[in-house]
Short mmCIF file of C-alpha atoms in Angstrom, two decimals:
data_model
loop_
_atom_site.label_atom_id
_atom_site.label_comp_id
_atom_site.label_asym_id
_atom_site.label_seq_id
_atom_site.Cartn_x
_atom_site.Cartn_y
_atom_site.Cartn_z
CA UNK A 4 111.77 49.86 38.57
CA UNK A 5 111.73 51.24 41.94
CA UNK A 6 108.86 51.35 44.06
CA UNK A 7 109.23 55.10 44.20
CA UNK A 8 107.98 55.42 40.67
CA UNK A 9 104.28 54.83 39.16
CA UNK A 10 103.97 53.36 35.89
CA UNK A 11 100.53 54.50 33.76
CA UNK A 12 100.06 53.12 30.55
CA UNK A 13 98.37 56.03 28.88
CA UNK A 14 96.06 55.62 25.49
CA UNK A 15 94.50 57.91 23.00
CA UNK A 16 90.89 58.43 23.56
CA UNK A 17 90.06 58.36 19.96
CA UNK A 18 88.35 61.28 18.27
CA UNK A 19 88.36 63.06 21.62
CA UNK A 20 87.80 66.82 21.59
CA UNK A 21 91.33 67.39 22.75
CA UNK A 22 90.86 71.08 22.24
CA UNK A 23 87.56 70.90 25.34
CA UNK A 24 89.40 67.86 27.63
CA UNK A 25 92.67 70.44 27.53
CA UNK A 26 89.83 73.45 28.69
CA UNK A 27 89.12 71.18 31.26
CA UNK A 28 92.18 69.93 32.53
CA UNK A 29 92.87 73.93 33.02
CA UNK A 30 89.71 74.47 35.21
CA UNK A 31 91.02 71.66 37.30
CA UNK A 32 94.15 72.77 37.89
CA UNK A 33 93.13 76.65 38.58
CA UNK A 34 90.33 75.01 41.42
CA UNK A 35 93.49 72.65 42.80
CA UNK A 36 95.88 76.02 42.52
CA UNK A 37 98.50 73.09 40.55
CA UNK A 38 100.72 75.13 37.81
CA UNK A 39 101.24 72.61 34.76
CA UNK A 40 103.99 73.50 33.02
CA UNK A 41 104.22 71.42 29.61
CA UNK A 42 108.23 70.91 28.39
CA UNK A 43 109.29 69.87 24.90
CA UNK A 44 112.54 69.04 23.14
CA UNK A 45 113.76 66.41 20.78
CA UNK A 46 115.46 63.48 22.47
CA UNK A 47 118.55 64.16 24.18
CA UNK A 48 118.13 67.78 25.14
CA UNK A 49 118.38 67.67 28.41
CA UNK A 50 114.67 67.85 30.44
CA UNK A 51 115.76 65.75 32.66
CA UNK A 52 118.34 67.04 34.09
CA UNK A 53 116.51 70.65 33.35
CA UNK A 54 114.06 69.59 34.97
CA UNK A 55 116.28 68.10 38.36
CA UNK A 56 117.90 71.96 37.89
CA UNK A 57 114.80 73.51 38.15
CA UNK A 58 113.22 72.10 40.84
CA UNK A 59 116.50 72.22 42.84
CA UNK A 60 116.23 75.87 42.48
CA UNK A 61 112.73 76.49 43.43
CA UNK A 62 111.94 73.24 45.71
CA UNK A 63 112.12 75.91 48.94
CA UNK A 64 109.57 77.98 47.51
CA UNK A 65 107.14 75.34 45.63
CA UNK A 66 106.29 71.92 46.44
CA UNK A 67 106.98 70.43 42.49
CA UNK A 68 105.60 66.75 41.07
CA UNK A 69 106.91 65.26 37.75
CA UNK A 70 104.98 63.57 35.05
CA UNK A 71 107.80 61.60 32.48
CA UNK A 72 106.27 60.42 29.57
CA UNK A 73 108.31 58.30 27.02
CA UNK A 74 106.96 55.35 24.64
CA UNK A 75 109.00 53.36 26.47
CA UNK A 76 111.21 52.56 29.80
CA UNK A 77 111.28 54.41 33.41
CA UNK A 78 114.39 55.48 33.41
CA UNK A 79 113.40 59.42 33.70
CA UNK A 80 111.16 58.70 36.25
CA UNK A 81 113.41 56.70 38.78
CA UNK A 82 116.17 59.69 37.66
CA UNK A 83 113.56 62.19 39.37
CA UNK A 84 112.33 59.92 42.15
CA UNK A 85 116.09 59.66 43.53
CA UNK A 86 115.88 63.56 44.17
CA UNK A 87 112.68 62.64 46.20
CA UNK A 88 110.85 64.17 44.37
CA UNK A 89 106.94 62.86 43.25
CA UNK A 90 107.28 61.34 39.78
CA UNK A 91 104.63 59.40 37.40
CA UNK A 92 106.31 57.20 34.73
CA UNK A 93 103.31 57.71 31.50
CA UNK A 94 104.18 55.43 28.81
CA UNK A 95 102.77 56.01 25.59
CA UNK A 96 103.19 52.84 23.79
CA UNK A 97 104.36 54.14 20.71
CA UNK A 98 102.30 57.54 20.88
CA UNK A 99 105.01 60.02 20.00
CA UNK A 100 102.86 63.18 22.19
CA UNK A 101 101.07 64.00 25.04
CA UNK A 102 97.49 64.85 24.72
CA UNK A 103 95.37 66.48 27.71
CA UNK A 104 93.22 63.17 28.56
CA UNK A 105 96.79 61.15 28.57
CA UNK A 106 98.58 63.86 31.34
CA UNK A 107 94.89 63.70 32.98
CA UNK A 108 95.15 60.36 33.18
CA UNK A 109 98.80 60.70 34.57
CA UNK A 110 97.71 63.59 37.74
CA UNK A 111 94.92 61.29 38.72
CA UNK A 112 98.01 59.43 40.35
CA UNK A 113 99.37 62.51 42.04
CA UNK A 114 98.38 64.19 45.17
CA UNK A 115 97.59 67.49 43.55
CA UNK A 116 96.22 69.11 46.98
CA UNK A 117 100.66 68.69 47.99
CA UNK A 118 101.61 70.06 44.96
CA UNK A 119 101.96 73.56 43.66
CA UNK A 120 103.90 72.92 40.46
CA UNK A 121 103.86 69.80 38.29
CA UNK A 122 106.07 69.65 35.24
CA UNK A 123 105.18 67.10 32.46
CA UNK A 124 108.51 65.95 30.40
CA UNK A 125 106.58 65.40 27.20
CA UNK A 126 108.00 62.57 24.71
CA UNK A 127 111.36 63.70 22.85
CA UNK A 128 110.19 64.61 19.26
CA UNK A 129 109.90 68.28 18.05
CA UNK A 130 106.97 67.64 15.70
CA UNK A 131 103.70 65.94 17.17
CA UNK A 132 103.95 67.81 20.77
CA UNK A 133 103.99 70.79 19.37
CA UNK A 134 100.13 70.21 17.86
CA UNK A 135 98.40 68.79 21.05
CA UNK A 136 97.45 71.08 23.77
CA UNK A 137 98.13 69.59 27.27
CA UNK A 138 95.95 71.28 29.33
CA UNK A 139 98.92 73.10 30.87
CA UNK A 140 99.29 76.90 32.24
CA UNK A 141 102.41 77.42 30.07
CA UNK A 142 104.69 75.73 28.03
CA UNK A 143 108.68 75.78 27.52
CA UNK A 144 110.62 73.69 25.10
CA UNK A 145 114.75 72.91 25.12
CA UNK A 146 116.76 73.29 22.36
CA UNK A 147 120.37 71.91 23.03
CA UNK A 148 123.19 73.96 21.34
CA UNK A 149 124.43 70.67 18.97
CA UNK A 150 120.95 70.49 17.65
CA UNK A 151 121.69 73.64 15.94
CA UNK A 152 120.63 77.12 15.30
CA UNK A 153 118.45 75.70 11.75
CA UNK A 154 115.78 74.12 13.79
CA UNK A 155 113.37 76.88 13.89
CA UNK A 156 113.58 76.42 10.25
CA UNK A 157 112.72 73.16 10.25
CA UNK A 158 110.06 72.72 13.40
CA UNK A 159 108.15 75.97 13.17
CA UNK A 160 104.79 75.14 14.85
CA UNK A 161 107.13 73.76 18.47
CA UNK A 162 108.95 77.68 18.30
CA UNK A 163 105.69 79.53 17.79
CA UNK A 164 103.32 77.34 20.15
CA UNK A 165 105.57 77.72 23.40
CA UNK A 166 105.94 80.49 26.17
CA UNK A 167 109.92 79.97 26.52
CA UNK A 168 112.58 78.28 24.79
CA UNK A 169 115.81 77.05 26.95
CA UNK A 170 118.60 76.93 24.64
CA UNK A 171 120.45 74.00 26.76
CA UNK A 172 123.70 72.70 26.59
CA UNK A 173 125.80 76.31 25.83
CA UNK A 174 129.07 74.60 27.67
CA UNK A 175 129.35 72.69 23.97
CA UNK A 176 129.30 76.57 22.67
CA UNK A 177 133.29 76.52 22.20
CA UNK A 178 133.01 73.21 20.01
CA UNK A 179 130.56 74.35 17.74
CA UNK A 180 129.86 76.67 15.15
CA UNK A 181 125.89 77.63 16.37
CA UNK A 182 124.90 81.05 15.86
CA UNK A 183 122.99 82.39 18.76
CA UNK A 184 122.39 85.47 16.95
CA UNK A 185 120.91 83.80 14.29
CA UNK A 186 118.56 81.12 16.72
CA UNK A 187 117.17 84.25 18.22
CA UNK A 188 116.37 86.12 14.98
CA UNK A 189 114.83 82.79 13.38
CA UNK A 190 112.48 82.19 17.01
CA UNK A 191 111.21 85.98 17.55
CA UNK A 192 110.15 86.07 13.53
CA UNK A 193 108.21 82.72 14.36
CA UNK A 194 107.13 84.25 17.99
CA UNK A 195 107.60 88.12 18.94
CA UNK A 196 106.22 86.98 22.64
CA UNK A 197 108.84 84.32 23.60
CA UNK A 198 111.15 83.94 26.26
CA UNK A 199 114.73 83.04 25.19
CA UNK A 200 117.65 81.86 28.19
CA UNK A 201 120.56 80.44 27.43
CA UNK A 202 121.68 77.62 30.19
CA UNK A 203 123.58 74.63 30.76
CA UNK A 204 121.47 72.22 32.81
CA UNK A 205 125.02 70.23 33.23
CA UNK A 206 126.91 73.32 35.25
CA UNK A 207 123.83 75.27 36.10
CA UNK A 208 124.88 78.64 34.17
CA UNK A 209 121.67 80.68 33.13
CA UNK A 210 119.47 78.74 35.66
CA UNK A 211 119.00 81.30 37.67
CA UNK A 212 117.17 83.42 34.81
CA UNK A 213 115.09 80.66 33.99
CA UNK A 214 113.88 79.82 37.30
CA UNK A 215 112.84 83.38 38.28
CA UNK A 216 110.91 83.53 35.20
CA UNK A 217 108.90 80.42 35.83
CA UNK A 218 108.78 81.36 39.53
CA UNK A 219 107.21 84.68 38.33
CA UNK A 220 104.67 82.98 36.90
CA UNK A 221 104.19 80.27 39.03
CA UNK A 222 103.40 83.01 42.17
CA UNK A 223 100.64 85.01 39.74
CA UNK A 224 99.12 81.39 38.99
CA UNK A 225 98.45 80.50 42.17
CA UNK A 226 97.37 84.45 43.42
CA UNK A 227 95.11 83.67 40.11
CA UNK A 228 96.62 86.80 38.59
CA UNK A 229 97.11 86.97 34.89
CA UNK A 230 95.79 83.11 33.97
CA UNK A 231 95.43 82.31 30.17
CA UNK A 232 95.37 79.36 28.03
CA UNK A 233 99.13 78.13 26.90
CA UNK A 234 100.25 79.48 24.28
CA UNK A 235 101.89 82.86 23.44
CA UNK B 25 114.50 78.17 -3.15
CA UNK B 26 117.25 77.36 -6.00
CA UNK B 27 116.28 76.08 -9.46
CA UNK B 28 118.72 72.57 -8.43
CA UNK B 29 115.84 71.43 -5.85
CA UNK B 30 112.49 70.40 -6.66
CA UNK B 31 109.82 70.47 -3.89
CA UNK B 32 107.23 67.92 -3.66
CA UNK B 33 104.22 68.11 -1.43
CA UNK B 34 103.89 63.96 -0.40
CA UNK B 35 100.90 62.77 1.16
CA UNK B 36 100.20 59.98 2.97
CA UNK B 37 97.92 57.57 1.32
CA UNK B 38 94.96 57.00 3.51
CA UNK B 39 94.45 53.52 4.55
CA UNK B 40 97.70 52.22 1.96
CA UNK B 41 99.32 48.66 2.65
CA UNK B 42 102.60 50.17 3.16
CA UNK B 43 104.24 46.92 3.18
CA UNK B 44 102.62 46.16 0.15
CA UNK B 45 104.00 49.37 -1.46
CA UNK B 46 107.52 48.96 0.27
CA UNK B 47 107.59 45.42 -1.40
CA UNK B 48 106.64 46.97 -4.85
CA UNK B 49 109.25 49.95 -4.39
CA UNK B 50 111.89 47.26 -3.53
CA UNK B 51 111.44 45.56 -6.88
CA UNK B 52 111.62 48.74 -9.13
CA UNK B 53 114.79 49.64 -7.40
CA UNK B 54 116.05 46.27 -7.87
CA UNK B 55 114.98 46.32 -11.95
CA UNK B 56 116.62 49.63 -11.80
CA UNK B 57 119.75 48.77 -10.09
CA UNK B 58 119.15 51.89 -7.45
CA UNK B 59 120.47 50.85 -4.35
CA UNK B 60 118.11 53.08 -1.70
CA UNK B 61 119.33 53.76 2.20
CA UNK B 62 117.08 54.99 4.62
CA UNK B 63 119.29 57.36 7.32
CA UNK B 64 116.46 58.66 9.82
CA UNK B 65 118.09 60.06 13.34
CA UNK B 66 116.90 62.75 16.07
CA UNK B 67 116.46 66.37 14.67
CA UNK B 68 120.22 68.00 14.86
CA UNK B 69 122.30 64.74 15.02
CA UNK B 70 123.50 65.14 11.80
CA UNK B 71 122.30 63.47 9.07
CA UNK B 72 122.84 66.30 6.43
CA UNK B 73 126.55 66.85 7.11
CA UNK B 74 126.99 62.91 7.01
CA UNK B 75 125.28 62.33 3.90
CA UNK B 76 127.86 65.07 2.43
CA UNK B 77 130.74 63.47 4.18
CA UNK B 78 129.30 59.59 2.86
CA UNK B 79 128.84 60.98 -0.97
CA UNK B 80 132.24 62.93 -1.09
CA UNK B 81 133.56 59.67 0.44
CA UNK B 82 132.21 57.55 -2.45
CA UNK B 83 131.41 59.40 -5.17
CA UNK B 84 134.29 58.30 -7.54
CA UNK B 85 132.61 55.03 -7.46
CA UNK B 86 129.04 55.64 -7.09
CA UNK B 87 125.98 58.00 -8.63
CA UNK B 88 124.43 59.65 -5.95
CA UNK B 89 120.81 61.25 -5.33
CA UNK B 90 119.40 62.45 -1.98
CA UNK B 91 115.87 62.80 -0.92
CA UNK B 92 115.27 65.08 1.89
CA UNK B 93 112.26 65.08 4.22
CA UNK B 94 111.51 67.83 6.34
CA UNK B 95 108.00 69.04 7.75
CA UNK B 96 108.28 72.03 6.25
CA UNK B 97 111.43 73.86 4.55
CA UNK B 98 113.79 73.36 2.18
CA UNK B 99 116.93 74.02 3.32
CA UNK B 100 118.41 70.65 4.07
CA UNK B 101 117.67 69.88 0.02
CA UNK B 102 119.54 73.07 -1.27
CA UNK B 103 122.83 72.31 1.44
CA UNK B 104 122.82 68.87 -1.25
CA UNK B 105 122.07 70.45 -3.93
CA UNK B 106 124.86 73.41 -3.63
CA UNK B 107 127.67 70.66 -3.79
CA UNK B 108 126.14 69.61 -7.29
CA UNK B 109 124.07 66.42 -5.91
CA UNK B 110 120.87 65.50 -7.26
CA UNK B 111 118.42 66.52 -4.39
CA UNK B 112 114.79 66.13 -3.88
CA UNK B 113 113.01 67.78 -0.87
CA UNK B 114 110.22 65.99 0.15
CA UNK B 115 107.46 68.46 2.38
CA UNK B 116 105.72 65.99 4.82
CA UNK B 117 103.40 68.83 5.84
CA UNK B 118 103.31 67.85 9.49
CA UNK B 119 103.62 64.22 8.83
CA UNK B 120 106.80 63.11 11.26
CA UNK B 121 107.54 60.30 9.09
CA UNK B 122 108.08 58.82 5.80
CA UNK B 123 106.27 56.17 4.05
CA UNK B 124 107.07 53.74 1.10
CA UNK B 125 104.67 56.06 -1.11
CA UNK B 126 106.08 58.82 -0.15
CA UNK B 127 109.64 57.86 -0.92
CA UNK B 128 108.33 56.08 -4.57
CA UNK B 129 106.32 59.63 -5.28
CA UNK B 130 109.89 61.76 -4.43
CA UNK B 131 111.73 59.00 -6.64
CA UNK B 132 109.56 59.64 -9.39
CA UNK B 133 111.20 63.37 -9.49
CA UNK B 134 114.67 61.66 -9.89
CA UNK B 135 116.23 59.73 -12.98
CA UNK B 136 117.12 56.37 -11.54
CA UNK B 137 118.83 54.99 -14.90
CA UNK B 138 121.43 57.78 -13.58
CA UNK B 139 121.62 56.94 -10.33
CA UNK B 140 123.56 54.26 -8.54
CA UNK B 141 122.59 55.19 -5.05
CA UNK B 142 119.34 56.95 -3.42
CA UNK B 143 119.76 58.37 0.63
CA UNK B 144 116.41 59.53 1.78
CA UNK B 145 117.04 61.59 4.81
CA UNK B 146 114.00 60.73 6.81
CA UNK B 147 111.97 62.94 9.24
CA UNK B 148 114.23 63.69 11.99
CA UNK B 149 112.28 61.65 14.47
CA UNK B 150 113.54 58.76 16.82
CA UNK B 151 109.78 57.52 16.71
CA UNK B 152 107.23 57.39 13.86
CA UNK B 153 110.09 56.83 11.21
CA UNK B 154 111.08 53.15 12.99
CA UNK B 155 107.57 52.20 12.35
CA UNK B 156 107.31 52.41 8.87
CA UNK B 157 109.23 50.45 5.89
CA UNK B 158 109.90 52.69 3.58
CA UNK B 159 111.39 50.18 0.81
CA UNK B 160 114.79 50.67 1.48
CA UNK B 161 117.61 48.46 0.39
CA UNK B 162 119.60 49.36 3.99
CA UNK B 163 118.69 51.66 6.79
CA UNK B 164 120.94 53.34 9.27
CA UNK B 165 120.36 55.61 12.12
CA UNK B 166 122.45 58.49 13.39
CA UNK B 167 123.08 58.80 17.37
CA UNK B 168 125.11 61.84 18.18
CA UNK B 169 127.31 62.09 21.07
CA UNK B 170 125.30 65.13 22.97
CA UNK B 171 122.39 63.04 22.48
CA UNK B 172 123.13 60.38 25.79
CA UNK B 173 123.98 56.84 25.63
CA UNK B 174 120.48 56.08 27.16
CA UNK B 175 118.56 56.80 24.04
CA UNK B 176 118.70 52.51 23.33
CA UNK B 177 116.44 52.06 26.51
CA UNK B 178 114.03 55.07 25.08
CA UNK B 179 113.42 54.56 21.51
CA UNK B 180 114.37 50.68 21.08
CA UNK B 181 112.46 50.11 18.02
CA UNK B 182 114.77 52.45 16.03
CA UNK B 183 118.01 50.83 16.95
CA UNK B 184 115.91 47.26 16.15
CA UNK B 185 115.20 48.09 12.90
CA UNK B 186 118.55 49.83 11.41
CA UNK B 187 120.94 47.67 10.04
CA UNK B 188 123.91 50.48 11.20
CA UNK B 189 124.10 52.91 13.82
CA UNK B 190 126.83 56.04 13.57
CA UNK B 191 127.20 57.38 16.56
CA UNK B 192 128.43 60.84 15.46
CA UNK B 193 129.55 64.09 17.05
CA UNK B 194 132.57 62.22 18.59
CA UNK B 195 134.26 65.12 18.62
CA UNK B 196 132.45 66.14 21.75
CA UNK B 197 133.43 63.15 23.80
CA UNK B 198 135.87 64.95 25.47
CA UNK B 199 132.80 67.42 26.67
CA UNK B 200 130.63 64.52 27.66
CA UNK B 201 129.67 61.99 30.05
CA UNK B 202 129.15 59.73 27.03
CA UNK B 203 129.76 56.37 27.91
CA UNK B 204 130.40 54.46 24.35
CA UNK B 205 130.62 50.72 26.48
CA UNK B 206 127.20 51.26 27.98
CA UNK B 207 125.24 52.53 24.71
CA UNK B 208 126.91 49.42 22.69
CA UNK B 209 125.98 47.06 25.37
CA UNK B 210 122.71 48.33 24.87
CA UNK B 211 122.07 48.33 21.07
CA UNK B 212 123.29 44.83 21.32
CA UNK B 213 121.29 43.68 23.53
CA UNK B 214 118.11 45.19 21.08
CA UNK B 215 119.74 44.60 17.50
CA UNK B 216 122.81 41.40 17.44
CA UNK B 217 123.46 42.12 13.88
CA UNK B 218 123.71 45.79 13.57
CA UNK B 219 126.79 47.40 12.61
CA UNK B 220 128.29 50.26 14.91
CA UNK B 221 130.66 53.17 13.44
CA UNK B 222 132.15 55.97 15.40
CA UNK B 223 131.97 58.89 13.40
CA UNK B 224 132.35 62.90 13.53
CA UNK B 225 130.59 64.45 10.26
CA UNK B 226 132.85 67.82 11.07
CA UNK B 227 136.09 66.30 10.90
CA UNK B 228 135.60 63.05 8.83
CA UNK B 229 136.81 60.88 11.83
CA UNK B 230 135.35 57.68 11.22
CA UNK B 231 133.65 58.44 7.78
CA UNK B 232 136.07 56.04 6.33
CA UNK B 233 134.84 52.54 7.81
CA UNK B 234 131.12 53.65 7.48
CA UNK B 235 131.57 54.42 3.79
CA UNK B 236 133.73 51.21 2.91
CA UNK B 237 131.18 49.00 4.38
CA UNK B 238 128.23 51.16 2.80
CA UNK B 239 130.47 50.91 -0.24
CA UNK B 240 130.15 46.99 0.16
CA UNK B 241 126.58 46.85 0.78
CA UNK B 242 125.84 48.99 -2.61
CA UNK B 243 128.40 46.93 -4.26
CA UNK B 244 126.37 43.76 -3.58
CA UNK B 245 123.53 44.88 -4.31
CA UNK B 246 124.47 46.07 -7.63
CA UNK B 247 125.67 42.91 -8.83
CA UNK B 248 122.43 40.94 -8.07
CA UNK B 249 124.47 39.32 -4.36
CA UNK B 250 122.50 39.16 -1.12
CA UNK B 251 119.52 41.20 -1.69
CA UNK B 252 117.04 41.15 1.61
CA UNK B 253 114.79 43.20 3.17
CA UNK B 254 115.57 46.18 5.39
CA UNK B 255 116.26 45.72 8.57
CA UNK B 256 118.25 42.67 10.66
#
């Protein structure tokens, strides 16, 4: 591990009122003016390298820190340190989410006074994240294009609890037989509110979109305009 | 829903020895000569497609059933049951795995004196479902292609566990920075014994060598030869 990276072993507070440690996690980060942003996938999307995308798009306007959680191994974490960029390794032993006391637990290690935005790469699963509130401003989730265009079928609760979905990976679009049309009818039935962009974190198509949205809402964070719990 | 799938609500049973009810599952499927494989993966790597591809493979020589876990859903079960398979869906109801109850309650809904061979398509979930014997003969695990050859250092309990890993989707090498060396090395390194196919569930690459050795492990089985655990 390199010495760039912190390593937290996170744990469950049992029983904890999730629901009022998320509350205030939020009041925190509105008094520190930090944006949390909360993003969820199943393993092998692509937040990494979404994340490196993002941040290289928006590192001359806000000064971003990275919280990788993963039950196991630093890899994403050294990934995000090479780019210089401040990253917390959160390893959940086994827990397959994040909860608010665990990411907490993970900014107590970061400067938040140097940081405007801090994304948290929660663990790769599209079931349990989806039911724990993190405490964060908003919340996206990835959706790679080999997954497929069934999954809002089959994961309801991650579609309708997040603020924008990424549908990643759409340079595999000429292999495969996904139906966009069809992804985008399944998510707005599930959520009228969301925010769809289609981008490839690998050649940087769609980024653009995506990082003026979160940029958007990043600015009226920290101007304290239009602040509500995550959540559409 | 058709009238070819039946939907059963499982629940977990609070507090249940699950190796105690994985053993006792084990020897009913043994009396009943019902060989039972356990195929968990990521959501979208394609476990429904390759069970399709494994039973059209094999079914001259072998009765098939399929049990199908999903969260919510049904349409992985009526995909199985539209090319005239005996399918069960199981509804976890937020649970993101499968226990050896829940697999015994979905095999009740099945008639095992027909059947020569049981997949349960697990939760798709490269976490909670490694933890959990669900009284399967054999397990295997599905790692596509789009997915990263990193996922060993992530999730090593699942690629402990499985006694075969198909690393699907290999028709989107050519797309990918996949590096097939470095995620054997890997799996190695966790699981000596395992057995690794190359497969693509679109085209049927591959599907031959995964379904003669699956063909070999049934075959043992059924005649009474080298019956152990799941797992290495």
């Amino acid at each position: 591990m390199s010495d760039a990276v912190r390593l937290i072993e996170v744990r469950e507070e049992i029983h904890a009122d999730n629901a009022r440690a998320a509350q205030m996690l939020r009041e925190r980060l509105a008094e520190k003016k930090t944006f949390l942003l909360n993003l969820m996938s199943a393993p092998g999307s692509g937040k990494t390298s979404t994340i490196l995308r993002t941040i290289d798009a928006l590192r001359n306007r806000f000064r971003f820190g990275v919280l990788e959680a993963d039950i196991d191994s630093t890899v994403d974490a050294e990934r995000i340190a090479a780019h210089g960029i401040s990253a917390v390794q959160l390893r959940t032993g086994g827990f397959c989410h994040l909860d608010a006391s665990m990411v907490a637990q993970g900014l107590d290690a970061l400067d938040l006074d140097a940081l405007d935005v801090v994304i948290v790469e929660n663990v790769g699963n599209l079931v349990c994240p989806a039911e724990f509130d993190t405490g964060a401003v908003r919340s996206a989730m990835i959706l790679s294009v080999p997954e497929g265009d069934d999954k809002p079928l089959k994961y309801p609760l991650m579609f309708t609890v997040t603020d924008a979905l990424l549908v990643n990976k759409i340079d595999y679009l000429a292999l495969s037989d996904f139906d966009g049309a069809a992804l985008r009818a399944r998510v707005l039935k599930l959520n009228p509110r969301i925010q769809i962009f289609d981008i490839s974190a690998k050649t940087g198509q769609g980024v653009p979109d995506w990082s003026a949205w979160l940029s958007r809402e990043v600015s009226q964070f920290l101007t304290g305009v239009a602040v509500r719990p995550e959540g559409p």
